[in-house]
Amino acid sequence: MVPHVSDMRTDEELMLAYCAGDKRAFRELFDRYSGMLLGMHMRGMRSQKDAGDLVQKTFLQLHRVKDSFEHGRALRPWLMTIGLNVKRQHLRTMKRRPEDVLELDGRSDPAEAPYDPEVRERREAVHQALQKLPDKQREVIELHWLSGLPMAEVAEVLGASKSAVKVRAHRGYEQLRQILVKMGVTMEGGPA
């Protein structure tokens, strides 16, 4: 049976229920946020498996710090902050550790889903351009544009004022546009 909208608990109610020992509440939080976290972790990662591992680590960290969740606090920005910190730690670790080269034999190479080559080229160009931005600007753009968080939540996740985050976003989007123009990429309608 599908729960009626009025029967659905808020994120904060679920978190408080989980803190009180309700394991189903944790499962529901995982179902609500694993997709958003996977999207956030996919940016800058080499594989979906790595991003999936980071989602698991994010929820493991959520479990570890669940008792520090403050009643009256919004859960989503708190969870996204945890996820962003998990990703940062992973990327710092990866910079210190060289990776082995993966050699494919052609028989069991991963298949790539067919899609428009122009879309693929633009997507790759945007990814490359994002990597050229300063971390503070890139994080704002990833959280706002790509993860869809409102600026107020982006500010909370990053521990900055809303006006500072808006300035970072403006400067980041402008720099991103300039980088893409230099690369010969046009984005009709701008970032959307």
XYZ file of C-alpha atoms in Angstrom:
192
model
C 0.000 0.000 0.000
C 1.350 3.434 -0.958
C 1.287 5.899 1.952
C -1.053 8.870 1.637
C 0.741 12.206 1.330
C -0.458 13.265 4.786
C 1.051 10.031 6.229
C 4.542 10.818 4.895
C 7.006 12.060 7.473
C 9.357 14.953 6.864
C 13.073 14.333 6.535
C 13.589 15.762 9.980
C 10.886 13.528 11.505
C 12.509 10.519 9.858
C 15.928 11.473 11.181
C 14.621 11.915 14.707
C 12.810 8.565 14.425
C 16.048 6.944 13.229
C 17.946 8.493 16.141
C 15.304 6.919 18.412
C 15.973 3.480 16.883
C 13.542 3.248 13.919
C 15.569 1.412 11.248
C 12.779 1.822 8.662
C 13.230 5.590 8.964
C 16.886 5.204 7.937
C 15.836 3.114 4.924
C 13.374 5.794 3.855
C 16.030 8.501 4.184
C 18.379 6.367 2.097
C 15.679 5.944 -0.557
C 14.991 9.699 -0.610
C 18.603 10.877 -0.801
C 20.757 8.176 -2.367
C 19.946 9.380 -5.912
C 20.774 13.017 -5.136
C 23.996 12.006 -3.392
C 24.936 9.689 -6.266
C 24.529 12.596 -8.688
C 26.708 14.811 -6.508
C 29.364 12.127 -6.121
C 29.399 11.226 -9.850
C 30.794 14.638 -10.745
C 34.559 14.384 -10.708
C 34.622 10.612 -10.221
C 35.961 8.024 -12.610
C 33.213 5.471 -12.208
C 29.679 5.023 -10.987
C 30.963 2.321 -8.632
C 33.241 4.843 -6.905
C 30.350 7.288 -6.615
C 28.123 4.533 -5.216
C 30.799 3.716 -2.647
C 30.817 7.374 -1.599
C 27.029 7.293 -1.163
C 27.462 4.311 1.158
C 30.234 6.107 3.060
C 28.027 9.188 3.376
C 25.245 7.175 4.985
C 27.760 5.365 7.177
C 29.027 8.748 8.358
C 25.426 9.881 8.895
C 24.959 6.839 11.130
C 28.125 7.628 13.059
C 27.123 11.236 13.773
C 23.352 10.744 14.068
C 23.351 11.681 17.744
C 24.698 15.135 16.887
C 21.669 15.933 14.695
C 19.973 18.948 16.255
C 16.203 19.047 16.621
C 14.873 21.901 14.473
C 17.743 21.698 11.979
C 17.045 20.965 8.302
C 18.312 17.515 7.344
C 19.073 17.963 3.632
C 21.825 20.599 3.966
C 23.316 18.679 6.900
C 23.379 15.446 4.876
C 24.799 17.209 1.803
C 27.562 18.686 3.995
C 28.420 15.194 5.203
C 28.437 13.968 1.590
C 30.616 16.828 0.405
C 33.115 16.181 3.207
C 33.201 12.460 2.361
C 33.876 13.325 -1.293
C 36.603 15.834 -0.398
C 38.344 13.267 1.797
C 38.140 10.656 -0.960
C 39.608 13.041 -3.553
C 42.462 14.022 -1.191
C 43.225 10.338 -0.667
C 43.128 9.631 -4.419
C 45.630 12.418 -5.123
C 48.113 10.695 -2.831
C 47.677 7.231 -4.320
C 48.611 6.445 -7.954
C 46.137 4.219 -9.800
C 46.947 1.214 -11.928
C 46.166 1.473 -15.618
C 43.146 -0.570 -16.661
C 43.806 -2.460 -19.854
C 40.716 -3.746 -21.626
C 40.885 -6.788 -23.873
C 37.923 -5.940 -26.107
C 35.908 -9.028 -25.129
C 34.337 -7.735 -21.936
C 34.757 -3.988 -22.260
C 31.990 -1.991 -20.627
C 29.337 -0.955 -23.124
C 28.533 2.702 -23.432
C 24.923 3.759 -23.791
C 24.223 5.319 -27.191
C 23.448 9.015 -27.192
C 23.953 12.147 -29.201
C 27.689 12.812 -29.741
C 27.138 16.584 -29.547
C 25.502 16.230 -26.145
C 28.350 13.997 -25.039
C 30.958 16.511 -26.234
C 29.201 19.404 -24.492
C 28.816 17.398 -21.289
C 32.513 16.516 -21.341
C 33.459 20.139 -22.074
C 31.381 21.371 -19.126
C 33.002 18.736 -16.899
C 36.484 19.843 -18.020
C 35.593 23.509 -17.565
C 34.230 22.857 -14.062
C 37.514 21.229 -13.090
C 39.325 24.460 -14.027
C 37.285 26.555 -11.591
C 38.499 27.314 -8.081
C 37.112 24.757 -5.593
C 34.802 27.243 -3.849
C 33.155 28.291 -7.127
C 32.948 24.734 -8.461
C 31.300 23.438 -5.285
C 28.635 26.166 -5.400
C 27.859 25.412 -9.050
C 27.749 21.650 -8.471
C 25.430 21.985 -5.484
C 23.170 24.655 -7.007
C 23.061 23.977 -10.733
C 23.785 20.267 -10.863
C 22.281 19.030 -7.573
C 19.447 21.559 -7.586
C 19.870 22.899 -4.054
C 18.505 26.386 -3.351
C 21.160 29.011 -2.574
C 20.159 29.107 1.104
C 20.906 25.383 1.431
C 24.126 25.702 -0.566
C 25.204 28.396 1.899
C 24.405 26.125 4.837
C 26.224 23.153 3.281
C 29.337 25.229 2.636
C 29.192 27.164 5.903
C 29.059 30.539 4.157
C 26.563 33.378 3.975
C 23.934 33.331 1.251
C 25.377 36.518 -0.248
C 28.900 35.039 -0.337
C 27.564 31.936 -2.069
C 25.703 34.083 -4.625
C 28.916 35.991 -5.358
C 30.828 32.712 -5.796
C 28.092 31.417 -8.085
C 28.060 34.581 -10.196
C 31.833 34.604 -10.558
C 31.900 30.858 -11.163
C 29.220 30.932 -13.857
C 30.969 33.851 -15.560
C 34.339 32.090 -15.460
C 32.706 28.845 -16.634
C 31.160 30.688 -19.587
C 34.545 32.230 -20.500
C 36.289 28.858 -20.313
C 33.630 27.255 -22.512
C 33.881 30.086 -25.057
C 37.667 29.561 -25.229
C 36.988 25.869 -25.779
C 34.596 26.754 -28.622
C 31.527 25.425 -26.808
C 28.250 27.317 -26.820
C 25.518 26.531 -24.353
C 22.210 27.690 -25.784
C 20.199 29.295 -23.008
C 23.116 29.068 -20.567
C 23.391 26.556 -17.764
C 20.056 24.962 -17.054
